[in-house]
Coordinates of C-alpha atoms in Angstrom, one line a residue:
M1 CA 4.8 7.3 -0.3
L2 CA 4.9 4.0 2.6
L3 CA 4.6 4.5 1.5
L4 CA 2.3 4.7 1.2
S5 CA -0.1 5.5 1.4
V6 CA -0.5 1.7 0.5
P7 CA -4.3 -1.2 -0.9
S8 CA -4.4 0.4 -0.2
R9 CA -4.2 4.0 -2.2
I10 CA 0.7 1.7 -6.7
Y11 CA 3.4 3.8 -15.8
R12 CA 4.5 5.6 -18.4
L13 CA 7.5 7.6 -19.4
M14 CA 10.4 10.0 -20.4
S15 CA 10.4 12.5 -23.0
P16 CA 13.7 12.3 -25.4
L17 CA 16.9 13.1 -23.4
M18 CA 18.1 16.4 -23.4
T19 CA 21.8 16.0 -23.4
I20 CA 22.6 19.9 -23.5
F21 CA 20.0 20.6 -21.0
F22 CA 21.8 18.4 -18.6
T23 CA 25.3 19.8 -19.6
A24 CA 24.1 23.3 -18.7
I25 CA 22.7 22.1 -15.2
L26 CA 26.4 20.3 -14.5
L27 CA 28.2 23.3 -15.4
T28 CA 26.2 25.9 -13.6
T29 CA 25.6 24.1 -10.2
N30 CA 28.2 23.6 -7.6
I31 CA 26.5 20.9 -5.9
A32 CA 29.1 18.6 -4.3
P33 CA 28.8 14.8 -4.8
A34 CA 26.1 13.4 -2.0
I35 CA 27.6 11.5 0.8
S36 CA 27.0 7.7 1.1
A37 CA 25.2 7.4 4.7
T38 CA 25.4 4.5 6.4
S39 CA 25.4 5.2 9.7
E40 CA 24.2 8.5 12.2
M41 CA 26.9 11.1 12.4
S42 CA 27.8 13.3 15.3
Q43 CA 27.2 17.1 15.8
Q44 CA 30.7 17.6 14.8
D45 CA 30.7 15.3 11.8
F46 CA 27.6 16.9 10.6
E47 CA 28.9 20.3 10.8
A48 CA 32.0 19.3 8.8
K49 CA 30.0 18.5 5.9
T50 CA 29.1 20.7 3.0
T51 CA 25.6 21.9 2.5
N52 CA 24.5 19.4 0.0
Q53 CA 26.1 16.8 2.1
K54 CA 24.1 17.7 5.3
L55 CA 20.8 17.5 3.1
D56 CA 21.5 14.2 1.7
Y57 CA 22.3 12.9 5.4
I58 CA 18.9 14.5 6.6
A59 CA 17.3 13.0 3.9
W60 CA 18.4 9.4 5.2
L61 CA 17.8 10.1 8.8
S62 CA 14.4 11.7 8.5
P63 CA 12.3 8.1 8.4
Q64 CA 14.1 7.0 10.8
Y65 CA 14.4 9.4 13.5
P66 CA 12.0 12.4 12.1
N67 CA 12.5 15.0 15.2
R68 CA 15.9 14.5 15.1
A69 CA 16.1 15.3 11.2
K70 CA 13.5 18.4 12.1
T71 CA 16.3 19.6 14.5
L72 CA 18.9 19.5 11.9
I73 CA 16.6 21.1 9.3
E74 CA 16.1 24.2 11.5
Q75 CA 19.7 24.6 11.9
L76 CA 20.1 24.9 8.1
E77 CA 17.3 27.5 7.9
V78 CA 19.0 29.6 10.5
S79 CA 22.3 28.9 8.5
H80 CA 20.3 30.1 5.0
Q81 CA 19.1 33.2 6.9
H82 CA 22.5 34.3 7.6
N83 CA 24.3 33.4 4.6
S84 CA 21.8 32.5 1.7
F85 CA 22.2 29.0 0.1
S86 CA 22.0 28.7 -3.6
D87 CA 18.6 28.6 -5.4
T88 CA 19.0 24.8 -6.0
L89 CA 20.3 24.0 -2.1
Y90 CA 17.4 26.1 -0.8
L91 CA 14.7 24.0 -2.8
K92 CA 16.4 20.9 -1.8
L93 CA 16.0 22.2 1.8
Q94 CA 12.7 22.9 1.2
L95 CA 12.1 19.4 -0.2
V96 CA 13.7 17.4 2.5
S97 CA 11.5 19.3 4.7
C98 CA 8.6 18.4 2.8
F99 CA 8.9 14.7 3.6
N100 CA 10.3 15.3 7.1
F101 CA 6.7 16.7 7.6
I102 CA 5.2 13.5 6.3
D103 CA 7.9 11.5 8.4
S104 CA 6.4 13.3 11.5
G105 CA 2.7 12.8 10.5
Q106 CA 2.2 16.6 10.0
N107 CA 0.7 16.2 6.5
E108 CA -1.0 19.7 6.5
H109 CA 2.3 21.1 6.7
A110 CA 3.6 19.0 4.0
V111 CA 0.9 20.3 1.6
E112 CA 1.8 23.7 2.4
I113 CA 5.5 23.3 2.1
A114 CA 4.9 21.5 -1.2
K115 CA 3.0 24.1 -3.0
Q116 CA 5.4 27.1 -1.7
G117 CA 8.4 24.7 -3.2
A118 CA 6.6 24.2 -6.4
D119 CA 5.9 28.2 -6.7
N120 CA 9.6 28.8 -6.0
T121 CA 10.7 26.3 -8.7
K122 CA 8.6 28.7 -11.2
I123 CA 10.1 32.1 -9.7
M124 CA 13.6 30.6 -9.5
R125 CA 13.3 29.0 -13.2
M126 CA 14.0 25.8 -11.9
D127 CA 11.1 23.9 -13.2
Q128 CA 12.8 20.5 -13.5
A129 CA 12.5 20.5 -9.6
K130 CA 8.8 20.8 -9.5
P131 CA 7.7 17.3 -9.8
Y132 CA 9.5 16.5 -6.4
F133 CA 7.6 18.8 -4.5
L134 CA 4.2 17.4 -6.4
V135 CA 5.1 14.0 -5.3
C136 CA 5.4 15.1 -1.8
E137 CA 2.2 16.9 -2.0
A138 CA 0.5 13.7 -3.9
S139 CA 1.9 11.7 -0.7
A140 CA 0.6 14.1 1.8
Y141 CA -3.0 14.3 0.5
D142 CA -2.7 10.4 0.5
F143 CA -2.6 10.3 4.1
L144 CA -5.5 12.9 4.6
G145 CA -7.6 10.6 2.4
K146 CA -8.1 12.8 -0.7
Y147 CA -7.3 10.1 -2.7
A148 CA -8.5 11.5 -6.0
L149 CA -6.6 14.8 -5.7
S150 CA -3.5 12.6 -4.7
T151 CA -4.1 10.7 -8.1
L152 CA -4.3 13.7 -10.2
I153 CA -1.1 15.5 -8.4
N154 CA 0.7 12.8 -9.0
E155 CA -0.1 11.8 -12.4
E156 CA 1.0 15.6 -12.8
A157 CA 4.4 14.8 -11.1
I158 CA 5.1 12.0 -13.5
K159 CA 4.5 14.1 -16.5
L160 CA 6.5 16.8 -15.5
A161 CA 9.4 14.1 -14.4
K162 CA 9.5 12.8 -18.2
Q163 CA 9.4 16.4 -19.8
Y164 CA 12.5 17.2 -17.7
N165 CA 14.0 14.3 -17.7
Q166 CA 14.2 13.5 -14.0
P167 CA 14.6 9.8 -12.8
Q168 CA 14.4 10.4 -9.6
A169 CA 11.1 12.2 -9.6
L170 CA 10.2 9.7 -12.0
L171 CA 10.8 7.0 -9.6
L172 CA 8.9 8.6 -6.9
G173 CA 5.8 9.2 -9.0
I174 CA 6.0 5.5 -10.5
V175 CA 6.4 4.1 -6.8
T176 CA 3.4 6.2 -5.4
R177 CA 1.5 5.2 -8.4
S178 CA 1.7 1.5 -7.9
L179 CA 0.9 1.8 -4.0
Q180 CA -2.5 3.7 -5.0
E181 CA -3.0 1.1 -7.6
N182 CA -2.3 -1.5 -4.9
I183 CA -4.8 0.1 -2.6
N184 CA -7.4 0.4 -5.0
G185 CA -7.1 -3.5 -6.1
N186 CA -5.6 -2.6 -9.6
F187 CA -2.8 -5.2 -8.8
T188 CA -2.0 -6.2 -11.9
Q189 CA -1.3 -2.4 -12.7
A190 CA 0.4 -2.1 -9.4
S191 CA 2.8 -5.1 -10.6
E192 CA 3.8 -3.5 -13.9
S193 CA 4.7 -0.1 -12.3
I194 CA 6.7 -1.7 -9.6
K195 CA 8.8 -3.6 -12.5
V196 CA 9.5 -0.4 -14.2
A197 CA 10.4 1.3 -10.7
K198 CA 13.1 -1.7 -10.3
E199 CA 14.5 -1.3 -13.6
L200 CA 14.5 2.6 -13.3
Y201 CA 16.4 2.2 -9.8
P202 CA 19.8 2.0 -10.9
I203 CA 19.3 4.9 -13.3
A204 CA 17.8 7.3 -10.9
K205 CA 20.3 6.3 -8.3
Q206 CA 23.2 7.8 -10.6
Q207 CA 21.5 11.2 -11.2
L208 CA 23.1 14.5 -10.8
P209 CA 22.3 16.9 -9.5
F210 CA 20.7 14.7 -6.8
W211 CA 17.5 15.6 -5.6
Y212 CA 15.6 12.8 -3.8
M213 CA 15.9 8.9 -4.0
V214 CA 13.3 6.2 -3.2
P215 CA 15.7 3.6 -1.3
A216 CA 16.4 0.0 -1.9
P217 CA 14.4 -1.2 1.3
Y218 CA 11.3 0.4 0.0
L219 CA 11.4 -1.5 -3.3
K220 CA 12.7 -4.5 -1.3
M221 CA 9.1 -4.2 0.7
I222 CA 6.8 -3.7 -2.1
M223 CA 8.6 -6.7 -4.3
S224 CA 7.9 -8.7 -1.2
N225 CA 4.3 -7.7 -1.2
L226 CA 4.0 -8.5 -4.4
L227 CA 5.8 -11.8 -4.2
Y228 CA 3.5 -12.9 -1.3
S229 CA 0.2 -12.0 -3.4
S230 CA 2.0 -14.6 -6.5
G231 CA 2.1 -17.4 -3.8
D232 CA 5.7 -17.4 -3.3
E233 CA 5.5 -16.7 0.7
E234 CA 9.2 -18.0 1.4
T235 CA 10.8 -15.6 -1.0
A236 CA 8.5 -12.8 0.0
L237 CA 9.9 -13.1 3.8
E238 CA 13.2 -13.3 2.8
Y239 CA 12.7 -9.9 0.5
A240 CA 11.2 -8.5 3.9
K241 CA 14.0 -9.9 6.2
E242 CA 16.6 -8.3 4.0
I243 CA 15.2 -5.1 4.9
L244 CA 16.2 -5.5 8.7
N245 CA 20.2 -5.7 8.0
D246 CA 19.9 -2.4 5.6
P247 CA 21.7 0.4 7.5
Q248 CA 18.6 2.8 7.2
T249 CA 16.8 0.0 9.2
N250 CA 16.6 2.0 12.6
G251 CA 14.2 3.9 14.7
A252 CA 11.0 3.9 12.8
I253 CA 11.9 2.0 9.8
A254 CA 13.0 -0.7 12.0
I255 CA 9.5 -0.7 14.0
V256 CA 7.4 -0.4 10.9
T257 CA 9.4 -3.3 9.1
A258 CA 8.8 -5.6 12.0
F259 CA 5.0 -4.6 11.8
Y260 CA 5.2 -5.8 8.3
L261 CA 6.9 -9.0 9.1
A262 CA 4.2 -9.8 11.8
R263 CA 1.3 -9.0 9.7
I264 CA 2.7 -11.3 6.8
S265 CA 3.1 -14.0 9.7
L266 CA -0.3 -13.5 10.5
S267 CA -1.8 -13.9 7.2
L268 CA 0.2 -17.3 7.2
G269 CA -1.3 -18.5 10.3
D270 CA 2.2 -18.1 12.4
L271 CA 1.1 -16.6 15.3
A272 CA 4.3 -17.3 17.4
T273 CA 6.6 -16.0 14.8
A274 CA 4.0 -13.0 14.6
E275 CA 4.4 -12.4 18.1
Q276 CA 8.0 -12.6 17.7
Y277 CA 8.1 -9.7 15.5
L278 CA 5.4 -7.8 17.7
N279 CA 8.0 -8.1 20.5
Q280 CA 11.0 -7.0 18.2
S281 CA 8.8 -3.9 17.7
K282 CA 8.5 -3.1 21.1
Q283 CA 12.1 -3.4 21.8
I284 CA 13.1 -0.9 19.5
S285 CA 12.9 2.9 20.9
P286 CA 11.1 5.2 19.0
E287 CA 11.6 8.8 19.5
A288 CA 9.9 9.8 22.8
E289 CA 8.9 13.2 21.7
N290 CA 7.0 12.1 18.6
Q291 CA 3.8 11.7 20.0
H292 CA 2.1 11.2 16.4
N293 CA 4.3 8.3 15.5
Q294 CA 4.2 6.7 18.6
A295 CA 0.2 6.9 18.2
S296 CA 0.6 5.3 15.3
F297 CA 2.7 2.4 16.3
N298 CA 0.4 1.9 19.0
A299 CA -2.4 1.6 16.5
Q300 CA -0.6 -1.2 14.5
T301 CA 0.3 -2.8 17.8
A302 CA -3.5 -3.1 18.6
Y303 CA -4.1 -4.8 15.3
I304 CA -1.5 -7.2 15.9
E305 CA -2.4 -8.3 19.5
L306 CA -6.0 -8.2 18.4
H307 CA -5.4 -11.1 15.9
L308 CA -3.1 -12.7 18.2
G309 CA -6.0 -13.0 20.7
N310 CA -4.3 -10.5 23.3
L311 CA -7.5 -8.3 23.8
D312 CA -6.6 -6.6 26.7
A313 CA -3.3 -5.5 25.1
A314 CA -5.0 -4.5 22.0
E315 CA -7.9 -2.6 23.9
M316 CA -4.9 -0.5 25.7
A317 CA -2.9 -0.1 22.8
I318 CA -5.8 1.3 20.7
N319 CA -7.1 3.6 23.3
K320 CA -3.6 5.0 23.7
S321 CA -3.9 5.8 19.9
L322 CA -7.2 7.1 19.8
R323 CA -6.4 9.7 22.6
H324 CA -3.9 11.2 20.7
F325 CA -5.7 11.6 17.2
I326 CA -8.8 12.9 19.3
D327 CA -6.6 15.4 21.3
T328 CA -4.9 16.7 17.8
F329 CA -8.0 16.8 15.8
D330 CA -7.0 14.2 13.5
D331 CA -10.4 12.8 12.6
L332 CA -9.7 10.2 9.8
K333 CA -7.1 8.6 11.9
A334 CA -9.3 8.7 14.9
M335 CA -12.0 7.1 12.7
R336 CA -10.1 4.1 11.9
A337 CA -8.7 3.8 15.6
K338 CA -12.3 3.8 16.5
R339 CA -12.8 0.7 13.9
T340 CA -10.3 -1.5 15.3
L341 CA -11.6 -0.6 19.1
S342 CA -14.9 -2.0 17.4
Q343 CA -13.4 -5.2 16.4
I344 CA -11.8 -5.7 19.7
Y345 CA -15.5 -5.1 21.3
F346 CA -16.9 -7.7 18.9
A347 CA -14.0 -10.0 20.2
Q348 CA -15.0 -9.6 23.9
H349 CA -18.7 -10.0 22.7
K350 CA -19.1 -6.3 23.8
D351 CA -21.8 -6.1 20.9
S352 CA -23.4 -3.3 22.0
E353 CA -20.3 -0.9 22.4
A354 CA -19.2 -2.5 18.8
L355 CA -22.4 -1.5 17.2
S356 CA -22.4 1.8 18.5
L357 CA -18.9 2.9 17.3
M358 CA -19.4 1.1 13.8
T359 CA -22.5 3.4 13.4
E360 CA -20.7 6.6 14.5
I361 CA -17.8 6.0 12.0
I362 CA -20.1 4.5 9.1
K363 CA -21.8 8.3 9.3
Q364 CA -18.4 9.9 10.2
A365 CA -17.0 8.0 6.8
E366 CA -20.5 9.3 4.7
N367 CA -20.0 12.8 5.7
S368 CA -16.5 13.0 4.8
A369 CA -16.8 11.0 1.7
Q370 CA -14.5 8.4 2.6
Y371 CA -15.9 5.6 0.7
F372 CA -13.1 3.2 0.9
D373 CA -13.0 3.1 4.5
L374 CA -16.8 2.9 4.2
I375 CA -16.2 -0.4 2.1
E376 CA -14.2 -2.1 5.1
F377 CA -16.9 -1.0 7.6
H378 CA -19.7 -2.8 6.0
Q379 CA -17.5 -5.8 5.3
I380 CA -17.1 -5.7 9.2
L381 CA -20.7 -5.4 10.0
S382 CA -21.7 -7.8 7.2
D383 CA -19.2 -10.6 8.9
Y384 CA -20.8 -9.9 12.4
Y385 CA -24.4 -10.3 11.3
E386 CA -23.6 -13.5 9.3
Q387 CA -21.5 -15.0 12.3
Q388 CA -24.6 -14.2 14.4
G389 CA -26.8 -15.9 11.9
Q390 CA -28.9 -13.0 10.9
F391 CA -28.2 -13.3 7.3
E392 CA -31.1 -10.9 6.0
L393 CA -28.6 -8.0 7.5
A394 CA -25.6 -9.3 6.5
L395 CA -26.9 -9.2 3.1
K396 CA -27.9 -5.5 3.5
Q397 CA -24.5 -4.7 4.7
Q398 CA -23.1 -6.3 1.3
K399 CA -25.4 -4.2 -0.8
L400 CA -24.4 -0.8 1.6
K401 CA -20.7 -2.0 0.8
F402 CA -20.9 -2.3 -3.1
N403 CA -22.9 1.3 -2.9
A404 CA -19.9 2.6 -1.3
G405 CA -17.4 1.1 -3.6
Q406 CA -19.4 2.6 -6.7
K407 CA -19.1 5.9 -5.2
A408 CA -15.4 5.1 -4.6
N409 CA -15.2 4.6 -8.1
E410 CA -16.9 7.7 -9.2
Q411 CA -14.5 9.5 -6.7
L412 CA -11.5 8.6 -8.8
S413 CA -13.1 9.0 -12.2
N414 CA -11.9 12.5 -12.7
S415 CA -8.4 11.2 -12.0
R416 CA -8.6 8.3 -14.2
I417 CA -10.0 10.4 -16.9
A418 CA -6.8 12.9 -16.3
Q419 CA -4.6 9.7 -16.7
I420 CA -6.5 9.1 -19.9
K421 CA -6.2 12.5 -21.1
A422 CA -2.1 12.5 -20.1
S423 CA -1.7 10.5 -23.0
R424 CA 1.0 8.5 -21.5
E425 CA 2.8 6.0 -23.4
P426 CA 3.2 2.1 -22.6
I427 CA 4.8 1.1 -19.6
E428 CA 6.9 -1.4 -21.1
N429 CA 8.6 1.3 -23.5
L430 CA 10.2 3.4 -20.4
S431 CA 13.3 1.3 -20.1
N432 CA 13.8 1.5 -23.8
E433 CA 13.9 5.3 -23.3
I434 CA 15.8 5.5 -20.5
N435 CA 19.6 4.0 -20.5
A436 CA 22.3 4.6 -18.1
S437 CA 24.7 5.3 -20.9
S438 CA 22.8 8.1 -22.3
L439 CA 22.5 10.2 -19.1
M440 CA 25.3 12.3 -17.6
F441 CA 24.9 11.4 -14.0
Q442 CA 27.3 10.5 -11.5
A443 CA 26.8 7.6 -8.9
Q444 CA 25.1 8.8 -5.8
N445 CA 23.8 6.3 -2.7
V446 CA 21.9 8.8 -0.3
A447 CA 18.1 7.5 0.2
L448 CA 15.1 8.9 1.2
L449 CA 12.3 6.8 2.7
S450 CA 8.8 8.2 3.8
L451 CA 8.1 6.6 7.3
G452 CA 4.4 7.7 6.6
I453 CA 4.7 5.4 3.3
F454 CA 6.0 2.7 5.4
I455 CA 3.4 2.7 7.6
L456 CA 0.6 2.6 5.1
L457 CA 2.0 -0.2 3.2
A458 CA 2.2 -2.1 6.4
S459 CA -1.4 -1.4 6.6
F460 CA -2.2 -2.8 3.2
V461 CA -0.6 -6.0 2.5
A462 CA -2.7 -7.3 -0.5
F463 CA -3.5 -10.8 0.9
I464 CA -4.2 -12.8 -2.7
Y465 CA -2.6 -15.8 -3.1
R466 CA -2.7 -18.7 -5.9
K467 CA -0.3 -22.1 -5.6
P468 CA 2.5 -21.4 -7.7
K469 CA 3.6 -24.0 -10.2
S470 CA 6.8 -22.6 -10.9
N471 CA 9.8 -22.0 -8.2
T472 CA 11.0 -19.3 -10.3
P473 CA 9.4 -16.1 -8.7
S474 CA 11.1 -13.8 -10.3
E475 CA 9.5 -14.7 -13.8
S476 CA 6.1 -15.1 -12.0
V477 CA 5.5 -11.9 -9.9
N478 CA 2.8 -10.8 -12.2
D479 CA 1.7 -13.9 -13.0
P480 CA -1.2 -14.9 -10.8
L481 CA -3.4 -11.7 -11.7
Q482 CA -2.4 -11.5 -15.3
Q483 CA -3.6 -15.2 -15.6
V484 CA -7.1 -13.9 -14.1
D485 CA -7.2 -11.2 -16.6
A486 CA -6.6 -13.4 -19.2
I487 CA -8.8 -16.0 -18.6
L488 CA -11.6 -13.6 -18.1
S489 CA -10.9 -11.7 -21.2
K490 CA -10.6 -15.0 -23.2
A491 CA -13.9 -16.2 -21.7
K492 CA -15.5 -13.1 -22.9
Q493 CA -14.2 -13.1 -26.4
S494 CA -14.8 -16.8 -27.1
H495 CA -18.2 -16.4 -25.7
Y496 CA -17.8 -19.5 -23.3
P497 CA -19.2 -19.6 -19.9
L498 CA -17.0 -19.2 -16.6
T499 CA -18.1 -19.5 -13.1
L500 CA -16.7 -18.3 -9.8
L501 CA -17.2 -20.1 -6.5
L502 CA -16.1 -18.2 -3.6
L503 CA -15.3 -20.0 -0.2
D504 CA -15.6 -18.4 3.6
T505 CA -12.5 -19.6 5.3
R506 CA -13.0 -17.9 8.5
Q507 CA -14.1 -20.9 10.1
M508 CA -11.0 -22.9 9.1
R509 CA -7.5 -23.2 11.2
A510 CA -4.9 -21.6 9.4
V511 CA -3.1 -25.0 9.2
D512 CA -6.1 -26.3 7.7
I513 CA -6.7 -23.9 5.1
A514 CA -3.4 -25.1 3.3
I515 CA -4.4 -28.5 3.5
V516 CA -7.8 -27.7 1.8
Q517 CA -6.7 -25.8 -0.8
Q518 CA -4.1 -28.6 -1.7
K519 CA -6.8 -30.9 -1.7
I520 CA -9.2 -28.8 -3.7
Q521 CA -6.2 -28.6 -6.2
H522 CA -6.0 -32.1 -6.9
T523 CA -9.5 -32.2 -7.3
L524 CA -9.8 -29.7 -10.0
R525 CA -8.9 -29.2 -13.7
E526 CA -5.6 -28.1 -14.8
Q527 CA -7.5 -25.0 -16.4
D528 CA -9.3 -24.2 -13.1
K529 CA -7.6 -21.5 -10.7
I530 CA -7.4 -20.9 -6.9
L531 CA -6.8 -17.5 -5.6
R532 CA -6.9 -16.5 -1.9
I533 CA -8.7 -13.3 -1.2
E534 CA -7.5 -11.5 1.7
D535 CA -7.2 -13.7 4.6
D536 CA -10.6 -15.1 5.2
R537 CA -12.0 -16.2 1.4
M538 CA -10.8 -18.4 -1.3
A539 CA -11.9 -17.9 -5.0
I540 CA -12.2 -20.8 -7.6
L541 CA -12.2 -19.8 -11.1
L542 CA -13.9 -22.4 -13.3
P543 CA -13.6 -21.9 -17.1
F544 CA -16.0 -23.6 -19.5
A545 CA -18.7 -24.4 -16.5
S546 CA -21.8 -23.0 -16.6
E547 CA -24.0 -22.6 -13.1
E548 CA -25.1 -26.4 -13.6
G549 CA -21.4 -27.4 -14.0
A550 CA -20.4 -25.3 -10.9
Q551 CA -23.0 -26.9 -8.9
K552 CA -21.4 -30.5 -10.2
V553 CA -18.0 -29.2 -8.7
I554 CA -19.6 -28.1 -5.5
S555 CA -20.8 -31.4 -5.0
Q556 CA -17.4 -32.9 -5.4
L557 CA -15.8 -30.3 -3.1
T558 CA -18.3 -30.5 -0.1
P559 CA -17.2 -33.7 1.0
I560 CA -13.6 -32.7 0.9
I561 CA -14.0 -29.4 2.7
Q562 CA -16.9 -30.0 4.9
P563 CA -14.8 -31.8 7.7
Y564 CA -12.7 -29.1 8.2
L565 CA -15.4 -27.0 9.0
S566 CA -17.7 -26.7 12.3
V567 CA -20.6 -24.9 10.4
K568 CA -22.4 -26.4 7.2
L569 CA -20.5 -25.4 4.0
N570 CA -21.7 -22.9 1.6
F571 CA -20.4 -22.0 -1.5
G572 CA -21.0 -18.2 -3.2
S573 CA -21.1 -18.5 -7.0
A574 CA -21.6 -16.1 -10.1
S575 CA -20.9 -16.7 -13.7
L576 CA -19.3 -14.3 -16.0
Q577 CA -20.9 -11.6 -17.9
Q578 CA -19.6 -9.4 -20.6
L579 CA -18.8 -6.4 -18.2
D580 CA -17.6 -8.3 -15.5
T581 CA -14.1 -7.8 -13.7
L582 CA -12.9 -10.3 -10.8
E583 CA -14.2 -7.3 -8.3
S584 CA -17.9 -7.7 -9.6
L585 CA -17.5 -11.4 -10.2
L586 CA -16.6 -11.6 -6.0
K587 CA -19.3 -9.1 -5.1
R588 CA -22.0 -11.3 -6.9
A589 CA -20.5 -14.8 -5.9
E590 CA -21.0 -13.0 -2.0
L591 CA -24.2 -11.8 -2.2
N592 CA -25.6 -15.3 -3.7
K593 CA -23.7 -17.1 -0.7
L594 CA -25.9 -14.5 1.6
G595 CA -28.6 -15.1 -0.1
K596 CA -28.3 -18.9 0.1
L597 CA -27.7 -18.4 4.0
Q598 CA -30.8 -16.2 4.3
K599 CA -32.9 -18.8 2.7
Q600 CA -31.7 -21.5 4.6
Q601 CA -32.4 -19.7 7.9
Q602 CA -35.8 -19.0 6.6
G603 CA -36.5 -22.7 6.0
V604 CA -36.4 -22.3 2.3
K605 CA -34.7 -25.2 0.3

């Protein structure tokens, strides 16, 4: 899932419980209780365990050291050939192998074994195991860039998990859905899904027979992301830091967690702490033979080094990553590595090399219909041209970006229609339908965490910020985005004006942004809202403000903000229309800002 896949690519329930069905399962299976894996085993200790316990240990080990886990999987496959496992254990072996392929970056193999496993559930008349294989397949498609297909398969997994009352599969599906929603910008829905996942976790943890569990560290990282989005940075960081103390945080998980903490620190402008976490990631030895993960780690390192200003180190790391992706014909990851390399070239003032690379990957993204990547590529070029004072070209890139966004939405339309047809019940009903006392499960402590999901989440931190009014973060995780939705809906229903102002903060020092935001907050009315969009823009929602009223607000804010800028301040603005969303308002405000800059360049007042 790590998850995901994250963005950048994060509802609704279980059928009535079938007590007789679960009683039959408990009586007809001879699965021993799962072990509580808290540390690595010696080969001798491993051999002493039951087959089921071995599988649980491999599931625990795989996201940390996928190659070691693969060796143990191969041992069990040989054992199965000599002495056939029960159908349940054989399916579980296939499932562990499926997620191990994702942990190793071999997503095509994961898709293949997921399909085989799903077919075997039908042959073996164990339909209740099918949703687990579907979630694995959906996660693999996420990493292959096939987001619409991934969404469809994951929704089918959720549907079957409800039908067969499989809390662990339902938990996997909901978490995968949450990350997909997060990557697609549907942050409120992502928050709702994770809230349900958190409520479902203790129930899924008790499931017997045990198949696969989303681990607590994974949920902590997602909760950290949502807390950060709500403006509670300190609690978000504490959630993330707790992962470092988890017994499963070794090897690849420890490295990716350090990357995640470094990227949060970067977004907060704390470069020293970001560098500290980056150095921490370098001190953890990954599996030397796992070249794919090493290439992914190099790509993450390059991104962080770039934003720390260590351009030579960034270039060296991304070139190592790029060579591996090219050699292994991983076109999608190679395209994204070239994106990072082009950003490094821009920072090094190698504009011609950067522009050449951007032209190449834009063509590749268009040909492969990778519209979400295309959105980012056009934004990079728009930022570049704006910094160069070429506002007409910047505006053109924004229009191309918005066209790519429309195609991305069209690409997802089939999957969203499928979701509607699934007739899912309201998400809040889930916890009412499932309760621990009504499920005949025994406690289990083994967890699986996909490295690929962790890497994806580390790559898609949602940097949306609003200054919190309360010191109770547990009650406000969903608050900012829900408030924005409520503000827009109320304005539409009541037909009163609302204007959004957009401020580019790239020219400000990180330490100054917080100061400016506080001063803006003191100037605005109580009903006005401030949001941080990613890490380089600030949006201000002005209910009851027409375009004329918004201009008065701009005149009040300009003398406050201008001293912190080395260039002339320019706000973008957009007035609410009946079909607007926050995204469409932001798009029009961005176009408005670029249009003003273009007129200034042409000398038009």
